[in-house]
XYZ file of N, CA and C in Angstrom:
717
model
N 26.569 12.533 32.271
C 26.719 11.783 31.023
C 25.355 11.294 30.530
N 25.105 11.427 29.237
C 23.860 10.963 28.653
C 23.890 9.446 28.520
N 22.788 8.803 28.891
C 22.717 7.351 28.898
C 22.236 6.823 27.541
N 22.996 5.897 26.966
C 22.581 5.228 25.728
C 21.637 4.096 26.103
N 20.364 4.390 26.209
C 19.398 3.467 26.803
C 19.230 2.173 26.021
N 19.457 2.212 24.720
C 19.181 1.037 23.900
C 20.378 0.107 23.738
N 21.508 0.436 24.324
C 22.629 -0.502 24.295
C 22.223 -1.790 25.010
N 22.435 -2.916 24.332
C 22.028 -4.195 24.883
C 20.635 -4.635 24.476
N 19.902 -3.744 23.776
C 18.537 -4.069 23.372
C 18.339 -3.963 21.858
N 19.393 -3.747 21.113
C 19.255 -3.447 19.686
C 18.659 -4.612 18.895
N 19.109 -5.817 19.150
C 18.586 -6.960 18.400
C 17.099 -7.173 18.688
N 16.740 -7.071 19.957
C 15.328 -7.166 20.323
C 14.520 -6.069 19.643
N 15.013 -4.833 19.700
C 14.302 -3.693 19.115
C 14.094 -3.891 17.619
N 15.149 -4.284 16.937
C 15.072 -4.407 15.488
C 14.086 -5.492 15.055
N 14.071 -6.606 15.756
C 13.145 -7.677 15.402
C 11.710 -7.330 15.794
N 11.542 -6.639 16.917
C 10.202 -6.296 17.393
C 9.536 -5.242 16.520
N 10.321 -4.271 16.061
C 9.750 -3.149 15.326
C 10.131 -3.150 13.847
N 10.477 -4.315 13.333
C 10.895 -4.416 11.936
C 9.826 -3.873 10.979
N 8.544 -4.041 11.333
C 7.470 -3.584 10.447
C 7.456 -2.070 10.277
N 8.103 -1.328 11.196
C 8.176 0.124 11.041
C 8.886 0.511 9.743
N 9.763 -0.363 9.276
C 10.530 -0.074 8.074
C 9.772 -0.330 6.785
N 8.510 -0.719 6.882
C 7.700 -0.976 5.682
C 7.452 0.332 4.943
N 7.999 0.442 3.758
C 7.840 1.670 2.994
C 6.598 1.717 2.141
N 5.937 0.572 1.935
C 4.782 0.514 1.046
C 3.461 0.353 1.787
N 3.465 -0.276 2.932
C 2.232 -0.537 3.659
C 2.017 0.459 4.774
N 1.745 -0.084 5.989
C 1.405 0.777 7.106
C 2.553 1.098 8.021
N 3.781 0.949 7.557
C 4.933 1.254 8.387
C 5.187 2.742 8.509
N 5.850 3.128 9.590
C 6.175 4.536 9.787
C 7.171 5.033 8.741
N 8.000 4.129 8.203
C 8.963 4.545 7.173
C 8.238 5.055 5.935
N 7.166 4.373 5.541
C 6.406 4.825 4.386
C 5.764 6.172 4.616
N 5.209 6.380 5.817
C 4.610 7.670 6.136
C 5.666 8.765 6.152
N 6.818 8.480 6.747
C 7.888 9.473 6.783
C 8.298 9.870 5.371
N 8.425 8.898 4.481
C 8.795 9.189 3.100
C 7.744 10.064 2.424
N 6.479 9.795 2.699
C 5.415 10.608 2.099
C 5.436 12.032 2.648
N 5.712 12.176 3.923
C 5.792 13.518 4.509
C 6.965 14.302 3.922
N 8.055 13.609 3.637
C 9.231 14.271 3.075
C 9.030 14.640 1.619
N 8.489 13.712 0.834
C 8.416 13.909 -0.602
C 9.787 13.726 -1.233
N 9.882 13.850 -2.559
C 11.157 13.614 -3.263
C 12.251 14.586 -2.833
N 13.476 14.099 -2.849
C 14.634 14.932 -2.512
C 14.951 15.908 -3.626
N 15.603 16.987 -3.252
C 16.168 17.915 -4.226
C 17.420 17.266 -4.798
N 17.460 16.930 -6.089
C 18.630 16.234 -6.645
C 19.939 16.992 -6.438
N 19.854 18.310 -6.338
C 21.058 19.099 -6.158
C 21.514 19.219 -4.721
N 20.665 18.784 -3.780
C 20.990 18.913 -2.356
C 20.245 17.830 -1.580
N 20.630 16.558 -1.757
C 19.803 15.447 -1.255
C 20.101 14.977 0.163
N 20.986 15.646 0.899
C 21.377 15.170 2.223
C 20.191 15.199 3.186
N 20.033 14.115 3.947
C 19.004 14.037 4.985
C 19.636 13.452 6.241
N 19.558 14.178 7.337
C 20.111 13.731 8.615
C 19.011 13.071 9.427
N 19.203 11.799 9.769
C 18.251 11.047 10.586
C 18.776 11.035 12.021
N 18.186 11.868 12.874
C 18.639 12.035 14.253
C 17.916 11.031 15.140
N 18.684 10.234 15.891
C 18.096 9.157 16.668
C 17.648 8.039 15.751
N 18.515 7.660 14.836
C 18.150 6.741 13.758
C 17.911 5.322 14.229
N 18.358 4.975 15.440
C 18.183 3.610 15.927
C 18.888 2.616 15.033
N 18.193 1.554 14.658
C 18.785 0.518 13.811
C 18.621 0.806 12.330
N 18.156 1.995 12.006
C 18.065 2.396 10.595
C 16.849 1.863 9.866
N 15.773 1.625 10.591
C 14.583 1.057 9.972
C 13.954 1.981 8.930
N 14.239 3.278 9.016
C 13.645 4.224 8.077
C 14.571 4.596 6.919
N 15.783 4.093 6.946
C 16.761 4.466 5.914
C 16.264 4.157 4.501
N 15.772 2.947 4.286
C 15.438 2.500 2.944
C 14.352 3.330 2.291
N 13.278 3.605 3.032
C 12.165 4.368 2.470
C 12.562 5.802 2.165
N 13.397 6.394 3.023
C 13.855 7.759 2.785
C 14.808 7.797 1.581
N 15.719 6.837 1.512
C 16.647 6.773 0.378
C 15.899 6.563 -0.933
N 14.773 5.836 -0.876
C 13.990 5.595 -2.085
C 13.402 6.886 -2.655
N 13.319 7.930 -1.835
C 12.856 9.233 -2.305
C 13.996 10.075 -2.869
N 15.188 9.497 -2.938
C 16.321 10.184 -3.532
C 17.259 10.850 -2.554
N 17.049 10.631 -1.258
C 17.894 11.281 -0.255
C 19.166 10.481 0.014
N 20.219 11.187 0.337
C 21.435 10.588 0.871
C 21.345 10.685 2.380
N 21.082 9.552 3.020
C 20.777 9.560 4.446
C 22.043 9.385 5.273
N 22.161 10.200 6.313
C 23.214 10.054 7.316
C 22.515 9.869 8.657
N 22.813 8.763 9.335
C 22.167 8.468 10.603
C 23.035 8.815 11.797
N 22.402 9.315 12.841
C 23.088 9.662 14.092
C 22.322 9.039 15.246
N 23.025 8.386 16.143
C 22.394 7.825 17.335
C 23.437 7.714 18.437
N 22.973 7.709 19.674
C 23.885 7.601 20.806
C 24.255 6.153 21.105
N 23.394 5.221 20.702
C 23.598 3.815 21.033
C 24.509 3.127 20.021
N 25.673 2.712 20.468
C 26.577 1.962 19.594
C 25.960 0.630 19.189
N 25.155 0.058 20.058
C 24.500 -1.210 19.754
C 23.482 -1.044 18.628
N 22.705 0.022 18.670
C 21.763 0.310 17.590
C 22.508 0.576 16.276
N 23.584 1.332 16.360
C 24.342 1.667 15.147
C 25.011 0.445 14.532
N 25.302 -0.535 15.340
C 25.857 -1.785 14.803
C 24.927 -2.370 13.732
N 23.638 -2.335 13.991
C 22.671 -2.851 13.033
C 22.403 -1.814 11.939
N 22.305 -0.551 12.315
C 22.049 0.506 11.326
C 23.115 0.525 10.241
N 24.352 0.259 10.633
C 25.472 0.295 9.683
C 25.327 -0.772 8.593
N 24.618 -1.857 8.904
C 24.385 -2.884 7.889
C 23.385 -2.433 6.838
N 22.620 -1.400 7.157
C 21.649 -0.857 6.205
C 22.179 0.368 5.478
N 23.135 1.039 6.094
C 23.674 2.274 5.527
C 24.997 2.573 6.230
N 26.105 2.628 5.517
C 27.392 2.852 6.180
C 27.579 4.276 6.693
N 26.718 5.186 6.287
C 26.874 6.596 6.681
C 26.159 6.847 8.016
N 26.786 6.411 9.099
C 26.232 6.621 10.434
C 27.339 7.119 11.351
N 26.918 7.783 12.437
C 27.871 8.302 13.412
C 27.251 8.251 14.794
N 28.077 7.985 15.788
C 27.600 7.980 17.170
C 27.717 9.389 17.738
N 26.593 9.926 18.176
C 26.583 11.283 18.721
C 25.320 11.500 19.535
N 25.406 12.423 20.469
C 24.275 12.843 21.289
C 23.400 13.780 20.457
N 22.094 13.493 20.387
C 21.179 14.339 19.609
C 21.112 15.762 20.149
N 21.472 15.950 21.405
C 21.485 17.288 21.983
C 22.779 18.039 21.759
N 23.758 17.380 21.110
C 25.046 18.034 20.805
C 25.569 17.452 19.489
N 24.927 17.811 18.406
C 25.276 17.251 17.100
C 26.633 17.772 16.626
N 27.495 16.902 16.119
C 28.827 17.313 15.662
C 28.795 17.875 14.242
N 27.977 18.909 14.041
C 27.782 19.497 12.720
C 27.813 21.018 12.824
N 28.204 21.643 11.736
C 28.253 23.102 11.692
C 26.843 23.692 11.660
N 26.733 24.932 12.091
C 25.483 25.664 11.950
C 25.070 25.717 10.479
N 23.785 25.586 10.229
C 23.205 25.777 8.894
C 23.892 24.913 7.831
N 24.084 23.647 8.141
C 24.839 22.784 7.235
C 24.014 21.654 6.608
N 22.749 21.503 7.018
C 21.950 20.354 6.584
C 20.624 20.836 5.998
N 20.234 20.345 4.823
C 18.967 20.796 4.228
C 17.724 20.132 4.801
N 17.851 18.887 5.284
C 16.684 18.148 5.781
C 17.079 17.349 7.022
N 16.257 17.424 8.066
C 16.440 16.631 9.272
C 15.150 15.860 9.534
N 15.290 14.567 9.844
C 14.138 13.771 10.262
C 14.410 13.170 11.626
N 13.340 12.963 12.381
C 13.406 12.282 13.674
C 12.163 11.414 13.803
N 12.324 10.217 14.360
C 11.180 9.336 14.547
C 11.218 8.704 15.936
N 10.117 8.859 16.657
C 9.920 8.178 17.943
C 11.053 8.438 18.934
N 11.479 9.691 19.031
C 12.595 10.000 19.930
C 12.181 10.777 21.175
N 11.044 11.458 21.165
C 10.752 12.355 22.292
C 10.534 11.605 23.601
N 10.210 10.308 23.535
C 10.067 9.522 24.758
C 11.396 8.951 25.250
N 12.448 9.122 24.467
C 13.744 8.510 24.783
C 14.810 9.506 25.222
N 14.500 10.797 25.206
C 15.502 11.800 25.575
C 15.000 12.586 26.776
N 15.935 13.061 27.587
C 15.559 13.793 28.793
C 15.219 15.250 28.507
N 15.743 15.799 27.414
C 15.493 17.206 27.078
C 15.159 17.307 25.596
N 13.900 17.085 25.271
C 13.466 17.121 23.875
C 13.659 18.513 23.275
N 13.467 19.557 24.072
C 13.672 20.914 23.578
C 15.084 21.142 23.086
N 16.069 20.576 23.792
C 17.468 20.728 23.377
C 17.727 20.001 22.067
N 17.057 18.865 21.860
C 17.225 18.109 20.619
C 16.652 18.889 19.435
N 15.479 19.472 19.609
C 14.888 20.274 18.536
C 15.725 21.532 18.289
N 16.269 22.107 19.342
C 17.134 23.284 19.183
C 18.357 22.949 18.341
N 18.935 21.758 18.550
C 20.081 21.336 17.749
C 19.684 21.119 16.287
N 18.521 20.533 16.069
C 18.044 20.358 14.697
C 17.868 21.702 14.022
N 17.308 22.662 14.740
C 17.121 24.004 14.188
C 18.470 24.661 13.889
N 19.445 24.419 14.747
C 20.764 25.025 14.555
C 21.443 24.533 13.288
N 21.338 23.220 13.010
C 22.077 22.679 11.868
C 21.309 22.801 10.550
N 20.028 23.160 10.607
C 19.256 23.291 9.374
C 19.692 24.522 8.576
N 19.814 24.324 7.274
C 20.087 25.450 6.396
C 18.862 26.359 6.283
N 19.047 27.614 5.968
C 17.891 28.487 5.726
C 16.976 27.874 4.663
N 15.705 27.786 4.975
C 14.757 27.159 4.074
C 14.694 25.649 4.221
N 15.523 25.066 5.093
C 15.539 23.626 5.277
C 14.298 23.124 5.992
N 14.153 21.786 6.018
C 12.948 21.184 6.585
C 13.283 20.220 7.720
N 12.405 20.227 8.711
C 12.457 19.281 9.814
C 11.142 18.521 9.835
N 11.217 17.189 9.794
C 10.018 16.350 9.885
C 10.176 15.430 11.086
N 9.218 15.500 11.995
C 9.219 14.652 13.179
C 7.982 13.756 13.163
N 8.175 12.481 13.454
C 7.074 11.528 13.541
C 7.247 10.703 14.805
N 6.202 10.624 15.620
C 6.310 9.850 16.844
C 4.963 9.552 17.459
N 4.989 8.908 18.611
C 3.768 8.613 19.339
C 3.094 9.903 19.783
N 1.772 9.893 19.815
C 1.021 11.096 20.158
C 1.233 11.436 21.628
N 1.817 12.584 21.941
C 2.126 12.901 23.346
C 0.895 12.974 24.239
N -0.254 13.345 23.677
C -1.447 13.498 24.505
C -2.148 12.175 24.792
N -1.906 11.167 23.949
C -2.743 9.973 24.013
C -1.999 8.653 24.162
N -0.677 8.663 24.124
C 0.085 7.426 24.265
C 1.158 7.633 25.322
N 1.164 6.790 26.335
C 2.169 6.913 27.377
C 1.577 6.681 28.751
N 2.273 7.129 29.752
C 1.871 6.877 31.134
C 0.604 7.623 31.517
N 0.203 8.625 30.724
C -0.971 9.414 31.072
C -2.276 8.644 30.894
N -2.305 7.716 29.926
C -3.538 7.018 29.591
C -3.346 5.507 29.598
N -4.398 4.795 29.975
C -4.443 3.346 29.847
C -5.401 3.021 28.706
N -4.845 2.535 27.577
C -5.663 2.264 26.388
C -5.813 0.763 26.132
N -5.524 -0.060 27.138
C -5.548 -1.500 26.914
C -6.952 -2.011 26.593
N -7.998 -1.341 27.079
C -9.362 -1.785 26.792
C -10.038 -1.016 25.688
N -9.276 -0.246 24.955
C -9.851 0.662 23.959
C -10.627 -0.062 22.862
N -10.034 -1.068 22.267
C -10.669 -1.767 21.152
C -11.730 -2.747 21.634
N -11.411 -3.512 22.669
C -12.320 -4.568 23.117
C -13.587 -4.020 23.771
N -13.440 -2.982 24.595
C -14.595 -2.507 25.357
C -14.913 -1.028 25.158
N -14.159 -0.355 24.271
C -14.400 1.064 24.040
C -14.097 1.919 25.252
N -13.057 1.531 25.989
C -12.728 2.203 27.243
C -11.301 2.751 27.204
N -11.159 4.006 27.563
C -9.850 4.629 27.754
C -9.841 5.248 29.142
N -8.843 4.909 29.933
C -8.769 5.414 31.297
C -7.673 6.467 31.429
N -8.036 7.582 32.025
C -7.068 8.644 32.294
C -6.378 8.334 33.613
N -5.063 8.296 33.578
C -4.299 7.953 34.775
C -4.322 9.091 35.781
N -4.241 8.739 37.032
C -4.115 9.733 38.083
C -2.832 10.528 37.854
N -2.940 11.837 37.892
C -1.771 12.673 37.639
C -1.587 13.032 36.183
N -2.640 12.885 35.369
C -2.529 13.227 33.941
C -1.974 14.648 33.794
N -0.982 14.778 32.926
C -0.365 16.074 32.702
C 0.861 16.329 33.565
N 1.120 15.466 34.537
C 2.310 15.590 35.365
C 3.442 14.835 34.661
N 4.408 15.557 34.142
C 5.463 14.930 33.350
C 6.442 14.112 34.193
N 6.281 14.159 35.503
C 7.082 13.294 36.368
C 6.499 11.891 36.447
N 5.283 11.715 35.965
C 4.617 10.417 36.006
C 5.379 9.410 35.165
N 5.653 8.241 35.753
C 6.416 7.222 35.050
C 5.758 5.863 35.226
N 5.875 5.056 34.187
C 5.415 3.669 34.250
C 6.447 2.805 33.539
N 7.653 2.838 34.020
C 8.743 2.148 33.337
C 8.532 0.633 33.274
N 7.688 0.122 34.174
C 7.508 -1.318 34.214
C 6.496 -1.808 33.184
N 5.718 -0.910 32.567
C 4.623 -1.311 31.686
C 5.036 -1.214 30.223
N 4.650 -2.216 29.435
C 4.886 -2.167 28.001
C 6.238 -2.721 27.615
N 6.370 -3.188 26.358
C 7.602 -3.853 25.928
C 8.810 -2.935 25.873
N 8.616 -1.649 25.585
C 9.735 -0.718 25.505
C 10.052 -0.150 26.879
N 9.040 0.368 27.562
C 9.282 1.016 28.858
C 9.894 0.066 29.868
N 9.520 -1.212 29.811
C 10.072 -2.159 30.772
C 11.558 -2.389 30.563
N 12.051 -2.071 29.366
C 13.475 -2.251 29.070
C 14.274 -0.963 29.211
N 13.761 0.136 28.659
C 14.573 1.358 28.587
C 13.926 2.559 29.264
N 12.721 2.401 29.808
C 12.052 3.535 30.419
C 11.417 4.430 29.374
N 10.816 5.517 29.819
C 10.148 6.417 28.888
C 9.991 7.790 29.508
N 10.183 8.807 28.708
C 9.950 10.201 29.118
C 8.580 10.599 28.605
N 7.714 11.058 29.474
C 6.345 11.398 29.093
C 6.171 12.910 29.040
N 5.839 13.436 27.869
C 5.630 14.863 27.682
C 4.149 15.152 27.471
N 3.710 16.304 27.940
C 2.390 16.773 27.554
C 2.467 17.293 26.128
N 1.313 17.411 25.484
C 1.291 17.940 24.119
C 1.820 19.371 24.077
N 1.507 20.158 25.095
C 1.966 21.548 25.112
C 3.483 21.639 25.202
N 4.096 20.792 26.036
C 5.557 20.789 26.140
C 6.185 20.316 24.836
N 5.593 19.288 24.244
C 6.090 18.759 22.974
C 6.076 19.838 21.892
N 4.952 20.511 21.709
C 4.857 21.529 20.657
C 5.713 22.753 20.977
N 5.863 23.056 22.266
C 6.694 24.202 22.650
C 8.141 24.008 22.235
N 8.589 22.751 22.141
C 9.963 22.491 21.695
C 10.198 23.039 20.293
N 9.189 22.983 19.461
C 9.300 23.526 18.100
C 9.019 25.028 18.075
N 7.956 25.439 18.759
C 7.515 26.834 18.699
C 8.495 27.786 19.374
N 9.322 27.277 20.280
C 10.268 28.140 20.998
C 11.518 28.454 20.182
N 11.665 27.810 19.034
C 12.832 28.061 18.191
C 12.534 29.179 17.196
N 13.158 30.333 17.345
C 12.830 31.464 16.473
C 13.126 31.213 15.004
N 14.038 30.272 14.715
C 14.381 30.020 13.317
C 13.448 29.020 12.645
N 12.514 28.418 13.417
C 11.614 27.421 12.861
C 10.208 27.989 12.676
N 9.582 27.602 11.576
C 8.178 27.947 11.323
C 7.385 26.659 11.196
N 6.412 26.491 12.082
C 5.589 25.292 12.048
C 4.705 25.308 10.802
N 4.785 24.244 10.024
C 4.011 24.154 8.783
C 2.772 23.285 8.962
N 2.917 22.153 9.656
C 1.766 21.268 9.839
C 1.944 20.398 11.071
N 0.816 20.053 11.680
C 0.753 19.089 12.778
C -0.386 18.137 12.429
N -0.062 16.865 12.186
C -1.044 15.917 11.682
C -1.127 14.677 12.564
N -2.349 14.195 12.794
C -2.592 13.006 13.606
C -2.822 11.789 12.713
N -2.317 10.630 13.186
C -2.424 9.394 12.416
C -2.845 8.251 13.340
N -3.419 7.205 12.717
C -3.823 6.044 13.495
C -2.670 5.051 13.610
N -2.938 3.863 14.125
C -1.882 2.870 14.319
C -1.339 2.339 13.006
N -2.100 2.502 11.914
C -1.665 2.038 10.594
C -1.010 3.154 9.790
N -0.727 4.278 10.454
C -0.080 5.428 9.845
C -0.951 6.080 8.769
N -2.271 5.879 8.868
C -3.215 6.572 7.996
C -3.737 7.799 8.732
N -4.153 8.838 8.004
C -4.698 10.032 8.674
C -5.830 9.679 9.620
N -5.790 10.258 10.806
C -6.800 9.964 11.819
C -8.127 10.623 11.460
N -9.209 9.883 11.673
C -10.556 10.406 11.488
C -11.350 10.154 12.762
N -12.274 11.062 13.117
C -13.036 10.912 14.363
C -13.877 9.642 14.435
N -14.210 9.039 13.291
C -14.997 7.808 13.287
C -14.131 6.671 12.749
N -13.214 6.132 13.565
C -12.286 5.115 13.086
C -12.984 3.780 12.827
N -12.385 2.979 11.999
C -12.941 1.655 11.691
C -12.234 0.542 12.442
N -11.166 0.866 13.160
C -10.397 -0.176 13.853
C -10.690 -0.250 15.347
N -11.665 0.505 15.809
C -12.023 0.455 17.213
C -11.242 1.390 18.103
N -10.279 2.111 17.566
C -9.500 3.051 18.363
C -10.292 4.339 18.560
N -10.328 4.817 19.778
C -11.085 6.018 20.091
C -10.279 7.288 19.884
N -8.965 7.157 19.901
C -8.080 8.316 19.853
C -6.945 8.068 18.864
N -6.358 9.130 18.318
C -5.204 8.938 17.427
C -4.014 8.370 18.182
N -3.092 7.772 17.427
C -1.946 7.091 18.040
C -0.625 7.792 17.736
N -0.481 8.340 16.556
C 0.778 8.965 16.133
C 0.556 10.429 15.768
N 1.660 11.180 15.816
C 1.618 12.615 15.516
C 2.835 12.975 14.674
N 2.627 13.791 13.658
C 3.725 14.245 12.809
C 3.775 15.770 12.796
N 4.978 16.312 12.871
C 5.193 17.753 12.832
C 6.165 18.070 11.702
N 5.814 19.014 10.868
C 6.711 19.510 9.826
C 6.996 20.982 10.085
N 8.268 21.344 10.064
C 8.669 22.732 10.277
C 9.725 23.116 9.261
N 9.761 24.397 8.915
C 10.750 24.918 7.984
C 11.646 25.922 8.695
N 12.919 25.926 8.332
C 13.843 26.924 8.852
C 13.680 28.223 8.086
N 13.787 29.315 8.792
C 13.633 30.619 8.149
C 14.640 30.779 7.032
N 14.176 31.334 5.917
C 15.047 31.536 4.747
C 16.020 32.676 5.014
């Protein structure tokens, strides 16, 4: 049975990460909306897989999309439903949707929360209509997680590579506000990208790096960060 890790943590999650829903400033919702662009008025459906408490609903809807959220956590959906009544409880690895039935799929910050990210991307590819789009936004697999210690990055310009870097069995569930509550799955960048590249119906369009403020990453940052923090992937389903 798949574990709904965020049950019992939804109120904490929503209050802690409320700024992610900022559609105008540096929130991930605003970046997601920009990556999506305006909806097709004739086909505006957008499936938000792993929607959590629905922090991204508003910014996506502002682009003209009719958003439907899916998450495994009933506790998360309790809050998401207050933002959008079109939600359903389902496993991201077994979506209750027909093949080729959805024009747009979005996912945010889910690859650290699922045991089989490849299966989740495979399901997204299955339900996408020919020519449909998949946009994924999340923490950078190569630079955020148990592989690296970035606590001294800004203050002292120091990033430490953890022993066992690249070993996906490496876990630090006790560290950080999220991992200490729900744990974390750590993927290498190659495994992360392979989840998309292994789907014959998907064509990778772009892979973009962003800083902590959801601005495009530049090698000479002004905030003291030595490495990018977020990563976005856009893929299209074969026509």
